[in-house]
Short mmCIF file of C-alpha atoms in Angstrom, two decimals:
data_model
loop_
_atom_site.label_atom_id
_atom_site.label_comp_id
_atom_site.label_asym_id
_atom_site.label_seq_id
_atom_site.Cartn_x
_atom_site.Cartn_y
_atom_site.Cartn_z
CA LYS A 1 -32.58 70.38 -41.06
CA ILE A 2 -33.56 73.16 -38.63
CA SER A 3 -31.39 72.64 -35.83
CA TYR A 4 -29.39 74.93 -35.97
CA GLU A 5 -30.89 77.78 -35.38
CA PRO A 6 -32.56 77.45 -31.91
CA ARG A 7 -29.07 75.77 -30.67
CA TYR A 8 -27.53 79.87 -32.08
CA LEU A 9 -30.33 81.62 -30.17
CA SER A 10 -30.98 79.65 -27.58
CA ARG A 11 -27.54 80.75 -26.53
CA ASN A 12 -29.28 84.66 -26.93
CA ALA A 13 -32.44 84.04 -25.33
CA ALA A 14 -33.55 83.96 -21.97
CA LEU A 15 -37.19 81.96 -24.34
CA ILE A 16 -38.25 81.58 -27.59
CA MET A 17 -41.38 82.06 -29.99
CA ALA A 18 -40.67 80.47 -33.22
CA ARG A 19 -43.99 81.44 -35.76
CA LEU A 20 -43.57 78.47 -38.43
CA LYS A 21 -46.31 76.69 -41.20
CA SER A 22 -45.61 72.63 -40.32
CA ASN A 23 -45.46 71.69 -36.38
CA GLU A 24 -43.10 68.75 -37.41
CA GLU A 25 -40.62 71.41 -37.71
CA LEU A 26 -42.23 73.08 -34.58
CA LEU A 27 -41.55 69.68 -32.35
CA GLU A 28 -37.73 69.53 -34.69
CA MET A 29 -36.89 73.14 -33.27
CA ALA A 30 -38.33 72.40 -29.68
CA GLU A 31 -36.01 69.67 -29.78
CA ALA A 32 -33.05 71.85 -30.35
CA ALA A 33 -33.68 74.38 -28.12
CA THR A 34 -31.98 74.19 -24.36
CA VAL A 35 -34.62 76.98 -24.22
CA PRO A 36 -38.43 76.93 -23.45
CA LEU A 37 -40.05 77.24 -26.90
CA ILE A 38 -43.60 79.00 -27.77
CA ASN A 39 -45.76 77.95 -30.34
CA GLY A 40 -46.72 81.46 -31.85
CA CYS A 41 -48.69 79.36 -34.27
CA CYS A 42 -48.13 76.99 -37.23
CA ASN A 43 -50.04 74.91 -39.21
CA LEU A 44 -51.99 72.79 -36.84
CA TYR A 45 -52.33 75.56 -33.28
CA HIS A 46 -52.35 79.01 -32.97
CA PRO A 47 -51.97 78.73 -29.03
CA CYS A 48 -51.18 82.01 -27.69
CA GLN A 49 -53.59 82.80 -30.34
CA ALA A 50 -56.16 80.88 -28.27
CA MET A 51 -54.95 81.71 -24.50
CA ALA A 52 -55.55 85.74 -25.96
CA ASP A 53 -59.50 85.30 -26.94
CA MET A 54 -59.81 84.05 -23.33
CA LEU A 55 -58.35 86.18 -21.70
CA THR A 56 -60.44 89.10 -23.39
CA ILE A 57 -63.58 86.80 -23.06
CA ALA A 58 -62.19 86.17 -18.75
CA GLU A 59 -62.42 90.08 -18.49
CA ASP A 60 -65.80 90.28 -20.27
CA ARG A 61 -66.83 88.24 -17.33
CA ASN A 62 -64.91 89.81 -14.21
CA GLY A 63 -62.78 87.79 -14.89
CA ASP A 64 -63.72 84.48 -15.43
CA PRO A 65 -64.50 82.81 -18.46
CA LYS A 66 -65.59 79.23 -16.82
CA GLY A 67 -69.47 78.77 -18.55
CA ALA A 68 -69.14 80.59 -20.70
CA LYS A 69 -70.36 79.59 -24.38
CA LEU A 70 -68.86 80.12 -27.04
CA THR A 71 -69.84 79.83 -30.26
CA TYR A 72 -67.46 78.92 -33.88
CA ILE A 73 -67.38 79.81 -37.34
CA GLY A 74 -65.56 78.80 -40.22
CA ALA A 75 -63.20 76.11 -41.67
CA TYR A 76 -61.74 73.97 -39.16
CA ASN A 77 -57.96 74.52 -38.35
CA ASN A 78 -55.11 75.70 -35.89
CA VAL A 79 -57.40 78.10 -34.00
CA VAL A 80 -60.80 75.03 -33.33
CA ASN A 81 -58.01 72.73 -32.61
CA SER A 82 -56.38 75.57 -29.27
CA LEU A 83 -59.43 77.39 -28.74
CA VAL A 84 -60.80 73.38 -27.77
CA SER A 85 -57.59 72.03 -26.36
CA ILE A 86 -58.22 75.37 -23.97
CA ALA A 87 -62.07 74.80 -23.20
CA ALA A 88 -62.05 71.86 -21.40
CA PRO A 89 -59.63 73.60 -18.21
CA LEU A 90 -61.25 76.47 -17.92
CA GLY A 91 -65.77 74.59 -18.00
CA VAL A 92 -66.10 77.19 -21.90
CA GLU A 93 -68.60 75.86 -23.70
CA LEU A 94 -67.89 74.82 -27.02
CA THR A 95 -70.29 75.01 -30.40
CA LEU A 96 -68.23 74.23 -33.69
CA VAL A 97 -70.02 75.79 -37.47
CA CYS A 98 -67.05 73.77 -39.62
CA PRO A 99 -69.03 73.23 -43.00
CA ILE A 100 -64.93 73.12 -44.20
CA SER A 101 -63.07 70.87 -41.90
CA ASP A 102 -60.07 68.25 -42.65
CA PRO A 103 -59.24 65.27 -40.25
CA ALA A 104 -55.84 65.63 -40.88
CA VAL A 105 -56.21 69.19 -39.39
CA VAL A 106 -57.83 67.52 -36.36
CA ASN A 107 -56.55 66.89 -32.88
CA ALA A 108 -59.16 64.55 -32.09
CA GLN A 109 -57.66 63.80 -28.41
CA SER A 110 -58.16 67.46 -27.25
CA ARG A 111 -61.66 66.96 -28.98
CA GLU A 112 -62.92 63.42 -26.88
CA ARG A 113 -61.75 65.28 -23.59
CA LEU A 114 -63.77 68.47 -24.31
CA GLN A 115 -66.57 66.26 -25.84
CA ALA A 116 -66.20 63.62 -22.47
CA ALA A 117 -66.33 67.20 -20.80
CA GLY A 118 -69.98 67.40 -22.37
CA LEU A 119 -68.75 70.95 -23.52
CA LEU A 120 -68.79 70.61 -27.89
CA THR A 121 -71.09 70.74 -30.00
CA GLU A 122 -71.45 70.31 -33.91
CA THR A 123 -73.97 71.95 -35.97
CA LEU A 124 -74.28 73.63 -39.04
CA ASP A 125 -77.78 74.68 -38.22
CA VAL A 126 -75.68 78.55 -37.38
CA LYS A 127 -79.00 79.87 -36.73
CA ALA A 128 -79.34 78.20 -34.02
CA ALA A 129 -76.24 78.22 -33.00
CA VAL A 130 -75.37 82.30 -32.41
CA LYS A 131 -79.14 82.15 -30.44
CA ASN A 132 -77.91 81.14 -27.12
CA ALA A 133 -74.55 82.47 -27.27
CA ASP A 134 -72.49 84.25 -25.85
CA TYR A 135 -69.13 84.79 -27.89
CA VAL A 136 -69.84 84.26 -31.58
CA TYR A 137 -65.73 83.86 -32.76
CA THR A 138 -65.58 83.16 -36.67
CA ASP A 139 -61.70 82.99 -38.65
CA THR A 140 -60.97 83.68 -42.14
CA TRP A 141 -62.03 80.79 -44.73
CA LEU A 142 -58.43 80.62 -46.34
CA ASP A 143 -55.26 80.29 -44.04
CA MET A 144 -53.99 84.34 -44.75
CA GLU A 145 -51.39 84.65 -46.71
CA LEU A 146 -53.44 82.48 -49.70
CA PHE A 147 -56.19 84.89 -49.22
CA ASN A 148 -54.50 86.81 -52.43
CA ASP A 149 -52.88 83.47 -53.72
CA PRO A 150 -53.04 83.61 -57.50
CA ALA A 151 -52.42 79.31 -56.96
CA PHE A 152 -54.97 79.91 -54.63
CA ALA A 153 -58.18 81.60 -56.89
CA ASP A 154 -59.92 77.86 -57.90
CA GLU A 155 -60.25 77.35 -53.56
CA LYS A 156 -60.93 80.34 -52.46
CA ALA A 157 -64.22 80.26 -55.12
CA ARG A 158 -65.35 76.89 -53.78
CA ARG A 159 -64.44 78.27 -50.44
CA ILE A 160 -66.74 81.86 -50.61
CA ASP A 161 -69.67 79.35 -52.27
CA LEU A 162 -69.83 77.29 -49.54
CA MET A 163 -69.10 79.58 -46.53
CA ALA A 164 -71.85 82.38 -47.70
CA PRO A 165 -74.36 81.72 -45.90
CA TYR A 166 -72.15 81.20 -42.43
CA GLN A 167 -71.18 84.60 -42.66
CA ILE A 168 -71.55 86.53 -39.30
CA ASN A 169 -73.60 89.92 -40.63
CA ALA A 170 -77.22 90.89 -39.38
CA ASP A 171 -79.47 88.82 -40.17
CA LEU A 172 -77.44 86.18 -38.55
CA MET A 173 -77.62 87.65 -35.31
CA THR A 174 -80.55 89.26 -35.64
CA ASP A 175 -81.85 86.81 -32.09
CA SER A 176 -79.16 86.93 -30.24
CA LYS A 177 -76.92 88.99 -27.56
CA ALA A 178 -73.72 87.24 -28.31
CA LYS A 179 -70.31 89.13 -28.95
CA ILE A 180 -68.76 89.25 -31.84
CA MET A 181 -64.85 87.79 -31.56
CA HIS A 182 -61.95 87.65 -35.03
CA ASP A 183 -58.84 87.00 -34.39
CA MET A 184 -57.72 89.22 -37.21
CA PRO A 185 -57.00 90.37 -40.33
CA ILE A 186 -59.47 90.61 -41.48
CA HIS A 187 -61.71 90.57 -45.06
CA PRO A 188 -64.24 92.07 -44.88
CA GLY A 189 -67.67 91.56 -47.18
CA TYR A 190 -66.79 88.03 -46.97
CA GLU A 191 -66.59 85.96 -42.85
CA ILE A 192 -68.31 89.25 -41.14
CA SER A 193 -69.94 91.50 -42.47
CA ASP A 194 -67.92 95.88 -42.26
CA GLU A 195 -71.30 96.86 -40.51
CA MET A 196 -70.61 93.65 -37.61
CA VAL A 197 -66.17 94.59 -37.24
CA GLU A 198 -67.84 97.99 -35.94
CA CYS A 199 -71.11 96.89 -34.22
CA ASP A 200 -71.78 97.90 -30.53
CA ALA A 201 -71.18 93.82 -29.47
CA SER A 202 -68.40 93.81 -31.58
CA ILE A 203 -64.90 93.21 -28.93
CA ILE A 204 -62.48 91.96 -31.78
CA TYR A 205 -60.61 95.19 -31.49
CA ASP A 206 -60.05 94.24 -27.41
CA GLN A 207 -59.22 90.30 -28.97
CA ALA A 208 -56.20 91.76 -30.83
CA GLU A 209 -54.87 93.91 -28.17
CA ASN A 210 -54.72 90.79 -26.33
#
């Protein structure tokens, strides 16, 4: 039972940030807490990351992210759910290139809201997706806690084989002037090449700072 700890923590803090594997446990924790609870990360959402991402884009665009064209390349995960959720109210045009997509992870409601606003494009044509983007964003192909876990070696190999053509590298970005983003930790040589992390177009460290 997860309710005991938040009831106790609420006696000692003005607010709680919780980073949990399960969204269900996070909701249970929120119900028990008597102070505000922030979702620091769970299996379905990563809202603080998305806020930092939009702050980074806003800083790069003189304070206003509205109208920015953001292309995300990678597995459809908790970061994507949060980007989809925040893009609509901020007026950000989001293009998703997600060869790996588990329907159980997808937040259908926020996705439909973004589609209705005309701000969502989904494609596997990665060259076209980056060509006119203002920002190109990637993430690990496998949850970071599983990346070096021997139990997930087969799934890791499968994902590498599937995702290798979607790596952010100099060849992919040849015809694009987009800034490059990554939420870290980075697995160089997988979702992004070393050279792109350190190139002039990278705003990865600004993003990490935020």
